[in-house]
Amino acid sequence: MTISFSSNEADDDENVHGAIWIGTKPNEMNRLVIEQEDPLYYTSAQPGHVKDYTSPLQHHITVTDLKPQTTYYYRIITRKTVGELKELSNTLKEIKVAENILKEQEKAEFYNGTKASNRRELFLRQRRLAPPPYDSTQCACPDPDKVRFFRTFSRAGHGNPVFGVIGDIGQFPHSEETLEHLKKHFGDKIDSIILAGDLAYPELDHRRWDTFMDFLDDYPLVEYIPMHITPGNHDIDKPENGTNIFSAYEVRFRMPRIREVELGLYEGGYGKLDMNKPPYPLPYEYGNAYYAFQYGKTHQIYLNSYSRLDPGSKQYEWLVQELESVNRHQTPWLLVTFHVPIYNTFEVHQHDEQMFKMREHIEPLLVSHKVNVVFNGHIHAYQRTKPVAFGNVSDTGPIHIVMGAGGRNADATFLNEEPEEWVAVRDGTIYGYGVLEICNNSHARWDWVHTGQKGDYNKVYHQNISLPAGGTDHAY
């Protein structure tokens, strides 16, 4: 389990190092885990600004030796030096009432004499200026003394997990509805969240990454439910007057790494990228780009639609080895997530090079290794296919699910009025998310859950084509 958080602005002259105070009871957190690496940050050119953007310090702390099916409580701790954290750790080993001592130390440092009545105002001032669309100043910063929790799942090969699936979420009004609805109706039922790319929609303004993280704080699911991500085209983040790519996506998150990231620069020079025709390939290997892990009875693989996909590439060769390593007796469910779909019944993104590369190089591997379900985003709509292989309905192929209406405009029109043979359900009008429940070794339940309000359905811009008002999709 890796816990990530941000602290000071990196351009402050003050260093900050982090740790996690963790235990199985909220009043007996008796283990201090100090971050294993220096905090990270990045800089990027800002459109219309003379000064470059500098991110807050990003801390990623991996906690090992956790027991399965156990609730853990944790608090975030920061100090100026690792030495101070180590000294605190030694103190904790010697003193049984260490938690009270720690809390009093942090209160003294943080409040600096501030009265409790002004506490909310103090948290509120700590939030950055909020560019649209999400106004993060509407809520206060989380209490720095807040005790959070998470629950570990069963060990690999055991347990039937439930996953929330979201794509293209952003930080729009419908994004808020998605997280609010998910938390209200499934917050105590899902074990993990799959986010199929296009996270913050910063539109070159990296302050929107800050407000996106505030957004996740304001709808606190991921502080107790693990979230795994795959990169989308709006996560490339190449500045107009720069060549760095995927900076925020790689620095702000920490997925189960294969190895250290290899992240190059965009070789096409300056200028604004056309997100309707994102470039391929981009020099981004390992790190958060692609990875795999086991979760209960599932083996999950996340791919990068924008890294090289052809045989001989690092991603392709790793994927071949990963698929060959899957033990279907231990993990009978094989799930794969990437942003750009192979199957697309909608008019948009029909010419993306990534789609053709996935179809040419990756689909044969998915079929031959009997992948069960493929999750995608990219299209701001919903689509579930029948089991399909190479364009034909076939029991040998996986089911492909596009879950791209998590918050961004749900306005995709159909390519053809009559759905393709492989389409089971399609809709370009309704916002929502999905829930996948693994029932046993051979059965799973899929639910497409609607969000938004009546009247949110989008207009159709083609004559003689009518979109359905939408309906639920329950499948086993």
Short mmCIF file of C-alpha atoms in Angstrom, two decimals:
data_model
loop_
_atom_site.label_atom_id
_atom_site.label_comp_id
_atom_site.label_asym_id
_atom_site.label_seq_id
_atom_site.Cartn_x
_atom_site.Cartn_y
_atom_site.Cartn_z
CA MET A 1 0.00 0.00 0.00
CA THR A 2 1.37 3.42 -0.99
CA ILE A 3 0.00 6.58 0.62
CA SER A 4 0.57 9.81 -1.32
CA PHE A 5 0.17 13.42 -0.21
CA SER A 6 1.57 16.88 -0.89
CA SER A 7 3.06 19.43 1.49
CA ASN A 8 4.93 22.72 1.04
CA GLU A 9 5.34 24.46 -2.25
CA ALA A 10 8.60 23.23 -3.69
CA ASP A 11 9.87 26.77 -4.32
CA ASP A 12 9.76 27.50 -0.60
CA ASP A 13 13.18 27.61 1.00
CA GLU A 14 12.11 25.07 3.59
CA ASN A 15 12.56 21.33 3.11
CA VAL A 16 9.81 18.99 4.24
CA HIS A 17 10.03 15.24 4.74
CA GLY A 18 7.08 13.00 5.42
CA ALA A 19 6.08 9.93 7.38
CA ILE A 20 2.98 7.91 8.19
CA TRP A 21 1.92 7.19 11.76
CA ILE A 22 -0.08 3.94 11.45
CA GLY A 23 -1.76 1.25 13.56
CA THR A 24 -4.81 -0.97 13.84
CA LYS A 25 -6.59 1.31 16.33
CA PRO A 26 -7.11 5.07 15.98
CA ASN A 27 -5.72 5.71 19.45
CA GLU A 28 -2.90 3.16 19.20
CA MET A 29 -0.98 4.02 16.03
CA ASN A 30 2.31 2.52 17.12
CA ARG A 31 4.32 2.35 13.89
CA LEU A 32 6.12 5.20 12.16
CA VAL A 33 6.94 4.69 8.46
CA ILE A 34 9.33 7.29 7.06
CA GLU A 35 9.28 8.01 3.33
CA GLN A 36 11.87 5.95 1.50
CA GLU A 37 12.81 8.63 -1.04
CA ASP A 38 13.10 12.39 -1.22
CA PRO A 39 9.85 14.22 -2.01
CA LEU A 40 9.31 15.02 -5.69
CA TYR A 41 8.20 18.12 -7.55
CA TYR A 42 8.12 19.43 -11.09
CA THR A 43 8.01 22.72 -12.95
CA SER A 44 6.19 23.64 -16.13
CA ALA A 45 5.63 26.71 -18.27
CA GLN A 46 2.25 28.36 -17.70
CA PRO A 47 0.23 29.89 -20.55
CA GLY A 48 -0.01 33.65 -20.18
CA HIS A 49 2.29 33.69 -17.14
CA VAL A 50 5.86 34.95 -16.97
CA LYS A 51 6.69 32.70 -14.04
CA ASP A 52 6.77 28.94 -14.48
CA TYR A 53 4.53 26.76 -12.34
CA THR A 54 6.18 24.83 -9.51
CA SER A 55 4.24 22.02 -7.87
CA PRO A 56 3.97 21.33 -4.15
CA LEU A 57 6.26 18.64 -2.80
CA GLN A 58 4.82 15.21 -3.48
CA HIS A 59 5.37 12.45 -0.93
CA HIS A 60 4.86 8.73 -1.63
CA ILE A 61 5.21 6.38 1.34
CA THR A 62 4.94 2.64 0.83
CA VAL A 63 3.80 0.66 3.87
CA THR A 64 4.71 -3.03 3.85
CA ASP A 65 3.98 -6.01 6.12
CA LEU A 66 0.27 -5.29 6.31
CA LYS A 67 -2.12 -8.04 7.36
CA PRO A 68 -4.94 -8.97 4.95
CA GLN A 69 -8.53 -8.00 5.74
CA THR A 70 -7.43 -5.56 8.41
CA THR A 71 -8.44 -1.95 9.04
CA TYR A 72 -5.50 0.41 9.55
CA TYR A 73 -5.63 3.97 10.83
CA TYR A 74 -3.01 6.51 9.80
CA ARG A 75 -1.93 10.11 10.15
CA ILE A 76 0.40 12.15 8.01
CA ILE A 77 3.46 13.66 9.67
CA THR A 78 5.98 16.13 8.25
CA ARG A 79 9.28 17.41 9.60
CA LYS A 80 12.06 19.55 8.20
CA THR A 81 14.61 16.73 8.11
CA VAL A 82 14.67 12.95 7.98
CA GLY A 83 16.82 13.13 11.10
CA GLU A 84 13.95 14.70 13.04
CA LEU A 85 11.65 11.92 11.88
CA LYS A 86 14.15 9.27 12.93
CA GLU A 87 14.57 10.96 16.29
CA LEU A 88 10.80 10.99 16.67
CA SER A 89 10.74 7.30 15.77
CA ASN A 90 13.25 6.51 18.51
CA THR A 91 11.19 8.55 20.95
CA LEU A 92 8.06 6.64 20.03
CA LYS A 93 9.74 3.35 20.82
CA GLU A 94 10.59 4.55 24.29
CA ILE A 95 7.42 6.36 25.29
CA LYS A 96 4.01 4.70 25.38
CA VAL A 97 2.07 7.98 25.26
CA ALA A 98 3.84 9.02 22.07
CA GLU A 99 0.65 9.77 20.13
CA ASN A 100 -0.39 12.50 22.55
CA ILE A 101 3.12 13.96 22.49
CA LEU A 102 3.14 13.94 18.69
CA LYS A 103 -0.24 15.61 18.46
CA GLU A 104 0.73 18.37 20.86
CA GLN A 105 3.98 18.98 18.95
CA GLU A 106 2.19 19.32 15.64
CA LYS A 107 -0.54 21.53 17.04
CA ALA A 108 2.06 23.88 18.49
CA GLU A 109 3.93 24.05 15.18
CA PHE A 110 0.90 24.30 12.90
CA TYR A 111 -1.34 26.71 14.76
CA ASN A 112 1.45 28.91 16.16
CA GLY A 113 -0.93 30.41 18.67
CA THR A 114 -3.98 30.50 16.42
CA LYS A 115 -7.26 30.22 18.32
CA ALA A 116 -9.45 27.23 17.65
CA SER A 117 -12.28 29.55 16.53
CA ASN A 118 -10.10 30.64 13.60
CA ARG A 119 -9.14 27.09 12.67
CA ARG A 120 -11.34 26.78 9.56
CA GLU A 121 -10.18 30.17 8.27
CA LEU A 122 -6.59 29.01 8.67
CA PHE A 123 -7.24 25.85 6.62
CA LEU A 124 -9.12 27.86 3.99
CA ARG A 125 -6.25 30.30 3.49
CA GLN A 126 -3.93 27.38 2.81
CA ARG A 127 -5.69 26.53 -0.46
CA ARG A 128 -4.34 27.95 -3.66
CA LEU A 129 -6.15 30.33 -5.95
CA ALA A 130 -8.76 28.29 -7.79
CA PRO A 131 -8.96 28.59 -11.58
CA PRO A 132 -12.22 27.33 -13.09
CA PRO A 133 -13.94 24.95 -13.38
CA TYR A 134 -13.54 23.69 -9.78
CA ASP A 135 -13.54 26.23 -6.96
CA SER A 136 -11.47 24.52 -4.31
CA THR A 137 -11.77 27.48 -1.92
CA GLN A 138 -15.40 26.52 -1.25
CA CYS A 139 -14.11 23.95 1.25
CA ALA A 140 -11.47 24.11 3.93
CA CYS A 141 -8.28 22.09 3.80
CA PRO A 142 -8.54 18.78 5.65
CA ASP A 143 -7.57 18.95 9.29
CA PRO A 144 -3.82 18.20 9.50
CA ASP A 145 -4.57 16.13 12.61
CA LYS A 146 -7.13 14.03 10.75
CA VAL A 147 -6.93 10.30 11.37
CA ARG A 148 -7.71 8.46 8.16
CA PHE A 149 -8.16 4.75 7.58
CA PHE A 150 -8.07 2.04 4.93
CA ARG A 151 -8.83 -1.65 4.91
CA THR A 152 -6.57 -4.20 3.27
CA PHE A 153 -8.09 -6.82 1.00
CA SER A 154 -7.59 -10.58 1.05
CA ARG A 155 -4.25 -11.92 -0.08
CA ALA A 156 -3.76 -12.62 -3.77
CA GLY A 157 -5.93 -15.45 -5.06
CA HIS A 158 -8.53 -15.06 -2.33
CA GLY A 159 -11.61 -12.90 -1.93
CA ASN A 160 -14.11 -11.46 -4.39
CA PRO A 161 -13.42 -7.73 -4.80
CA VAL A 162 -15.77 -4.99 -5.96
CA PHE A 163 -14.37 -2.25 -8.21
CA GLY A 164 -15.63 1.21 -9.03
CA VAL A 165 -14.78 2.16 -12.63
CA ILE A 166 -14.57 5.79 -13.79
CA GLY A 167 -13.22 7.40 -16.94
CA ASP A 168 -12.52 10.99 -18.04
CA ILE A 169 -13.57 12.41 -14.70
CA GLY A 170 -12.08 15.92 -14.65
CA GLN A 171 -13.32 18.40 -12.06
CA PHE A 172 -16.61 19.59 -13.50
CA PRO A 173 -20.08 19.73 -11.92
CA HIS A 174 -20.84 16.23 -13.21
CA SER A 175 -17.49 15.06 -11.80
CA GLU A 176 -18.71 16.10 -8.37
CA GLU A 177 -21.96 14.21 -8.93
CA THR A 178 -20.00 11.11 -9.89
CA LEU A 179 -17.85 11.01 -6.76
CA GLU A 180 -20.69 12.07 -4.49
CA HIS A 181 -22.95 9.34 -5.89
CA LEU A 182 -20.22 6.71 -5.76
CA LYS A 183 -19.39 7.55 -2.16
CA LYS A 184 -23.03 7.64 -1.05
CA HIS A 185 -24.14 4.40 -2.70
CA PHE A 186 -20.98 2.30 -2.92
CA GLY A 187 -18.44 3.97 -0.62
CA ASP A 188 -18.70 1.13 1.89
CA LYS A 189 -18.92 -1.61 -0.77
CA ILE A 190 -16.12 -1.06 -3.30
CA ASP A 191 -12.58 -2.23 -2.56
CA SER A 192 -10.68 -0.36 -5.27
CA ILE A 193 -11.19 2.29 -7.96
CA ILE A 194 -10.15 1.96 -11.61
CA LEU A 195 -9.63 5.36 -13.27
CA ALA A 196 -9.30 4.91 -17.03
CA GLY A 197 -7.37 8.07 -17.88
CA ASP A 198 -7.93 11.82 -18.39
CA LEU A 199 -7.78 12.81 -14.76
CA ALA A 200 -7.67 16.57 -14.13
CA TYR A 201 -8.13 18.22 -17.56
CA PRO A 202 -5.63 20.97 -16.67
CA GLU A 203 -5.69 22.50 -20.19
CA LEU A 204 -2.03 23.54 -19.70
CA ASP A 205 -2.80 25.32 -16.40
CA HIS A 206 -1.10 23.24 -13.73
CA ARG A 207 -2.93 25.01 -10.93
CA ARG A 208 -5.82 22.81 -12.02
CA TRP A 209 -3.86 19.79 -10.87
CA ASP A 210 -3.84 21.40 -7.43
CA THR A 211 -7.60 21.95 -7.53
CA PHE A 212 -8.11 18.39 -8.79
CA MET A 213 -6.29 17.06 -5.73
CA ASP A 214 -8.42 19.38 -3.60
CA PHE A 215 -11.47 17.94 -5.37
CA LEU A 216 -10.40 14.43 -4.34
CA ASP A 217 -10.00 15.70 -0.77
CA ASP A 218 -13.46 17.25 -0.80
CA TYR A 219 -15.06 13.97 -1.90
CA PRO A 220 -12.84 11.72 0.22
CA LEU A 221 -12.94 8.29 -1.36
CA VAL A 222 -9.30 7.75 -2.25
CA GLU A 223 -8.07 8.42 1.27
CA TYR A 224 -9.50 5.01 2.25
CA ILE A 225 -10.01 3.23 -1.09
CA PRO A 226 -6.98 2.54 -3.32
CA MET A 227 -7.12 4.04 -6.81
CA HIS A 228 -5.21 2.90 -9.90
CA ILE A 229 -4.83 5.05 -12.99
CA THR A 230 -3.86 4.85 -16.64
CA PRO A 231 -2.65 7.83 -18.70
CA GLY A 232 -5.00 9.62 -21.08
CA ASN A 233 -4.33 12.19 -23.77
CA HIS A 234 -5.25 15.04 -21.42
CA ASP A 235 -2.61 13.78 -18.99
CA ILE A 236 0.21 14.38 -21.52
CA ASP A 237 0.38 18.02 -20.36
CA LYS A 238 2.96 19.27 -22.85
CA PRO A 239 3.21 23.06 -22.33
CA GLU A 240 2.86 25.29 -25.35
CA ASN A 241 6.35 26.68 -24.80
CA GLY A 242 8.02 23.53 -23.54
CA THR A 243 8.69 19.87 -24.27
CA ASN A 244 8.14 18.10 -20.94
CA ILE A 245 5.29 15.55 -20.90
CA PHE A 246 3.32 13.60 -18.28
CA SER A 247 5.04 15.56 -15.49
CA ALA A 248 2.06 15.84 -13.15
CA TYR A 249 0.81 12.34 -13.89
CA GLU A 250 4.15 10.78 -13.03
CA VAL A 251 5.11 12.94 -10.04
CA ARG A 252 1.79 13.25 -8.23
CA PHE A 253 0.88 9.55 -8.19
CA ARG A 254 2.65 6.30 -7.37
CA MET A 255 1.42 3.07 -8.93
CA PRO A 256 2.94 -0.43 -8.41
CA ARG A 257 6.15 0.13 -10.36
CA ILE A 258 7.87 -2.42 -12.57
CA ARG A 259 10.99 -0.25 -12.36
CA GLU A 260 12.07 3.40 -12.25
CA VAL A 261 10.42 5.66 -14.77
CA GLU A 262 12.06 6.45 -18.11
CA LEU A 263 10.46 9.72 -19.19
CA GLY A 264 11.84 11.71 -22.10
CA LEU A 265 10.88 14.98 -23.78
CA TYR A 266 8.48 15.58 -26.63
CA GLU A 267 10.53 15.69 -29.81
CA GLY A 268 8.07 17.70 -31.88
CA GLY A 269 9.16 21.07 -30.50
CA TYR A 270 7.08 23.93 -29.15
CA GLY A 271 3.44 24.55 -29.88
CA LYS A 272 0.11 23.39 -28.54
CA LEU A 273 -0.81 19.75 -29.07
CA ASP A 274 -4.10 18.86 -30.72
CA MET A 275 -5.80 16.57 -28.20
CA ASN A 276 -8.06 15.24 -30.94
CA LYS A 277 -4.91 13.93 -32.64
CA PRO A 278 -2.49 13.18 -29.79
CA PRO A 279 1.00 12.19 -30.94
CA TYR A 280 2.27 8.63 -30.99
CA PRO A 281 4.58 7.28 -29.72
CA LEU A 282 5.75 9.31 -26.73
CA PRO A 283 8.94 8.52 -24.75
CA TYR A 284 7.35 7.31 -21.50
CA GLU A 285 8.27 3.89 -20.13
CA TYR A 286 7.70 2.18 -16.77
CA GLY A 287 6.87 4.28 -13.68
CA ASN A 288 3.13 5.00 -13.76
CA ALA A 289 2.93 4.37 -17.53
CA TYR A 290 2.17 0.64 -17.35
CA TYR A 291 2.19 -1.91 -14.53
CA ALA A 292 0.37 -4.93 -13.11
CA PHE A 293 -0.68 -6.41 -9.78
CA GLN A 294 -2.92 -9.04 -8.23
CA TYR A 295 -5.96 -8.08 -6.23
CA GLY A 296 -8.01 -10.89 -4.73
CA LYS A 297 -9.01 -13.22 -7.55
CA THR A 298 -8.08 -10.67 -10.22
CA HIS A 299 -4.86 -10.08 -12.12
CA GLN A 300 -4.92 -6.49 -13.35
CA ILE A 301 -2.82 -4.95 -16.10
CA TYR A 302 -2.67 -1.23 -16.91
CA LEU A 303 -1.23 -0.12 -20.26
CA ASN A 304 -0.20 3.20 -21.75
CA SER A 305 -1.90 3.98 -25.07
CA TYR A 306 0.79 6.58 -25.84
CA SER A 307 3.98 4.58 -25.29
CA ARG A 308 5.23 2.33 -28.07
CA LEU A 309 3.05 -0.76 -28.53
CA ASP A 310 4.76 -2.69 -31.31
CA PRO A 311 6.69 -5.95 -30.86
CA GLY A 312 10.19 -5.21 -29.61
CA SER A 313 9.07 -2.17 -27.61
CA LYS A 314 9.57 -2.17 -23.85
CA GLN A 315 5.85 -2.10 -23.11
CA TYR A 316 5.00 -4.89 -25.55
CA GLU A 317 7.77 -7.23 -24.37
CA TRP A 318 6.87 -6.60 -20.74
CA LEU A 319 3.19 -7.26 -21.49
CA VAL A 320 3.99 -10.59 -23.15
CA GLN A 321 5.93 -11.71 -20.09
CA GLU A 322 3.24 -10.45 -17.72
CA LEU A 323 0.45 -12.28 -19.56
CA GLU A 324 2.47 -15.49 -19.62
CA SER A 325 2.99 -15.23 -15.85
CA VAL A 326 -0.73 -15.11 -15.01
CA ASN A 327 -1.90 -18.06 -12.92
CA ARG A 328 -5.58 -18.50 -13.82
CA HIS A 329 -6.06 -21.02 -11.02
CA GLN A 330 -5.05 -18.39 -8.48
CA THR A 331 -6.40 -15.32 -10.27
CA PRO A 332 -9.10 -16.51 -12.71
CA TRP A 333 -10.12 -12.97 -13.63
CA LEU A 334 -7.81 -11.08 -15.98
CA LEU A 335 -8.66 -7.36 -16.33
CA VAL A 336 -6.84 -4.90 -18.59
CA THR A 337 -7.22 -1.10 -18.55
CA PHE A 338 -5.97 1.48 -21.05
CA HIS A 339 -7.34 4.80 -22.26
CA VAL A 340 -7.95 4.55 -26.00
CA PRO A 341 -10.52 1.87 -26.90
CA ILE A 342 -10.00 -0.74 -29.58
CA TYR A 343 -13.77 -0.83 -30.26
CA ASN A 344 -15.58 2.45 -30.74
CA THR A 345 -19.20 2.80 -31.91
CA PHE A 346 -19.04 6.59 -31.71
CA GLU A 347 -18.08 9.17 -34.33
CA VAL A 348 -15.25 10.77 -32.36
CA HIS A 349 -11.66 9.47 -32.22
CA GLN A 350 -12.15 7.12 -35.14
CA HIS A 351 -8.74 8.02 -36.58
CA ASP A 352 -6.54 7.91 -33.47
CA GLU A 353 -3.31 6.11 -34.30
CA GLN A 354 -3.31 4.58 -30.83
CA MET A 355 -6.53 2.71 -31.62
CA PHE A 356 -5.02 1.12 -34.73
CA LYS A 357 -1.81 0.21 -32.89
CA MET A 358 -3.78 -1.38 -30.07
CA ARG A 359 -5.87 -3.29 -32.58
CA GLU A 360 -2.81 -4.48 -34.51
CA HIS A 361 -0.42 -5.36 -31.69
CA ILE A 362 -2.32 -5.67 -28.41
CA GLU A 363 -5.67 -7.24 -29.32
CA PRO A 364 -4.06 -10.54 -30.46
CA LEU A 365 -2.45 -10.83 -27.01
CA LEU A 366 -5.73 -10.06 -25.23
CA VAL A 367 -7.54 -12.73 -27.22
CA SER A 368 -4.87 -15.43 -27.02
CA HIS A 369 -4.53 -15.00 -23.25
CA LYS A 370 -8.31 -14.95 -22.73
CA VAL A 371 -8.59 -11.57 -21.04
CA ASN A 372 -12.04 -11.26 -19.45
CA VAL A 373 -12.74 -7.51 -19.49
CA VAL A 374 -11.02 -4.48 -21.02
CA PHE A 375 -11.78 -1.02 -19.53
CA ASN A 376 -11.28 2.18 -21.52
CA GLY A 377 -12.16 5.88 -21.42
CA HIS A 378 -11.40 8.55 -24.04
CA ILE A 379 -14.91 8.60 -25.54
CA HIS A 380 -17.22 10.70 -23.35
CA ALA A 381 -19.93 8.08 -23.48
CA TYR A 382 -20.80 4.56 -22.42
CA GLN A 383 -20.32 1.38 -24.41
CA ARG A 384 -20.28 -2.32 -23.58
CA THR A 385 -19.48 -4.86 -26.24
CA LYS A 386 -20.36 -8.48 -26.49
CA PRO A 387 -17.36 -10.83 -26.24
CA VAL A 388 -15.48 -9.79 -29.38
CA ALA A 389 -12.29 -10.76 -31.21
CA PHE A 390 -10.93 -9.08 -34.33
CA GLY A 391 -14.21 -7.36 -35.09
CA ASN A 392 -16.41 -10.43 -34.75
CA VAL A 393 -18.59 -11.58 -31.88
CA SER A 394 -16.73 -14.51 -30.37
CA ASP A 395 -16.67 -16.34 -27.05
CA THR A 396 -12.87 -16.30 -27.30
CA GLY A 397 -12.68 -12.51 -27.00
CA PRO A 398 -12.96 -10.16 -24.02
CA ILE A 399 -15.78 -7.76 -23.26
CA HIS A 400 -14.71 -4.15 -23.90
CA ILE A 401 -16.27 -1.42 -21.74
CA VAL A 402 -15.88 2.30 -22.45
CA MET A 403 -16.62 4.21 -19.25
CA GLY A 404 -15.80 7.75 -20.39
CA ALA A 405 -18.68 9.84 -19.04
CA GLY A 406 -17.41 10.35 -15.50
CA GLY A 407 -17.60 14.14 -15.68
CA ARG A 408 -16.46 15.54 -19.02
CA ASN A 409 -19.23 16.46 -21.49
CA ALA A 410 -21.21 13.35 -22.39
CA ASP A 411 -21.85 14.38 -25.97
CA ALA A 412 -20.60 11.63 -28.29
CA THR A 413 -22.78 10.84 -31.32
CA PHE A 414 -22.92 7.43 -32.96
CA LEU A 415 -20.85 6.62 -36.01
CA ASN A 416 -23.78 4.67 -37.48
CA GLU A 417 -27.47 4.77 -36.66
CA GLU A 418 -27.57 1.00 -36.48
CA PRO A 419 -25.14 -0.39 -33.86
CA GLU A 420 -22.37 -2.70 -34.93
CA GLU A 421 -22.93 -6.41 -34.36
CA TRP A 422 -20.49 -6.43 -31.44
CA VAL A 423 -22.30 -3.66 -29.53
CA ALA A 424 -24.32 -4.81 -26.51
CA VAL A 425 -25.18 -1.39 -25.07
CA ARG A 426 -24.22 2.13 -26.13
CA ASP A 427 -25.20 5.60 -24.97
CA GLY A 428 -23.76 9.08 -25.53
CA THR A 429 -26.07 11.08 -23.29
CA ILE A 430 -25.76 9.95 -19.70
CA TYR A 431 -23.08 10.54 -17.08
CA GLY A 432 -22.10 7.74 -14.77
CA TYR A 433 -19.65 5.15 -13.55
CA GLY A 434 -19.47 1.37 -13.39
CA VAL A 435 -19.30 -1.22 -10.64
CA LEU A 436 -17.72 -4.62 -11.24
CA GLU A 437 -18.37 -7.25 -8.58
CA ILE A 438 -16.41 -10.50 -8.75
CA CYS A 439 -18.90 -13.10 -7.50
CA ASN A 440 -16.78 -16.24 -7.70
CA ASN A 441 -14.24 -17.91 -10.01
CA SER A 442 -16.61 -17.94 -12.98
CA HIS A 443 -19.21 -15.19 -12.51
CA ALA A 444 -19.11 -11.43 -12.11
CA ARG A 445 -21.76 -8.72 -12.08
CA TRP A 446 -21.41 -5.46 -14.01
CA ASP A 447 -23.55 -2.38 -13.32
CA TRP A 448 -23.59 0.87 -15.25
CA VAL A 449 -24.72 3.47 -12.69
CA HIS A 450 -26.28 6.73 -13.88
CA THR A 451 -25.54 10.09 -12.30
CA GLY A 452 -26.65 13.60 -13.19
CA GLN A 453 -30.10 15.08 -13.15
CA LYS A 454 -33.09 14.76 -15.43
CA GLY A 455 -32.57 17.02 -18.44
CA ASP A 456 -28.80 16.56 -18.52
CA TYR A 457 -28.96 14.53 -21.71
CA ASN A 458 -27.10 16.15 -24.57
CA LYS A 459 -28.39 17.19 -27.95
CA VAL A 460 -27.87 15.17 -31.10
CA TYR A 461 -26.27 17.12 -33.92
CA HIS A 462 -26.95 14.75 -36.81
CA GLN A 463 -30.22 14.67 -38.68
CA ASN A 464 -32.19 11.43 -38.78
CA ILE A 465 -30.22 9.98 -35.84
CA SER A 466 -31.84 9.67 -32.45
CA LEU A 467 -30.07 8.71 -29.25
CA PRO A 468 -31.91 6.77 -26.57
CA ALA A 469 -32.74 8.47 -23.32
CA GLY A 470 -30.54 5.86 -21.73
CA GLY A 471 -31.06 2.96 -19.45
CA THR A 472 -29.29 0.93 -16.85
CA ASP A 473 -27.05 -1.90 -17.90
CA HIS A 474 -26.83 -4.88 -15.57
CA ALA A 475 -24.84 -7.82 -16.88
CA TYR A 476 -23.51 -11.05 -15.43
#
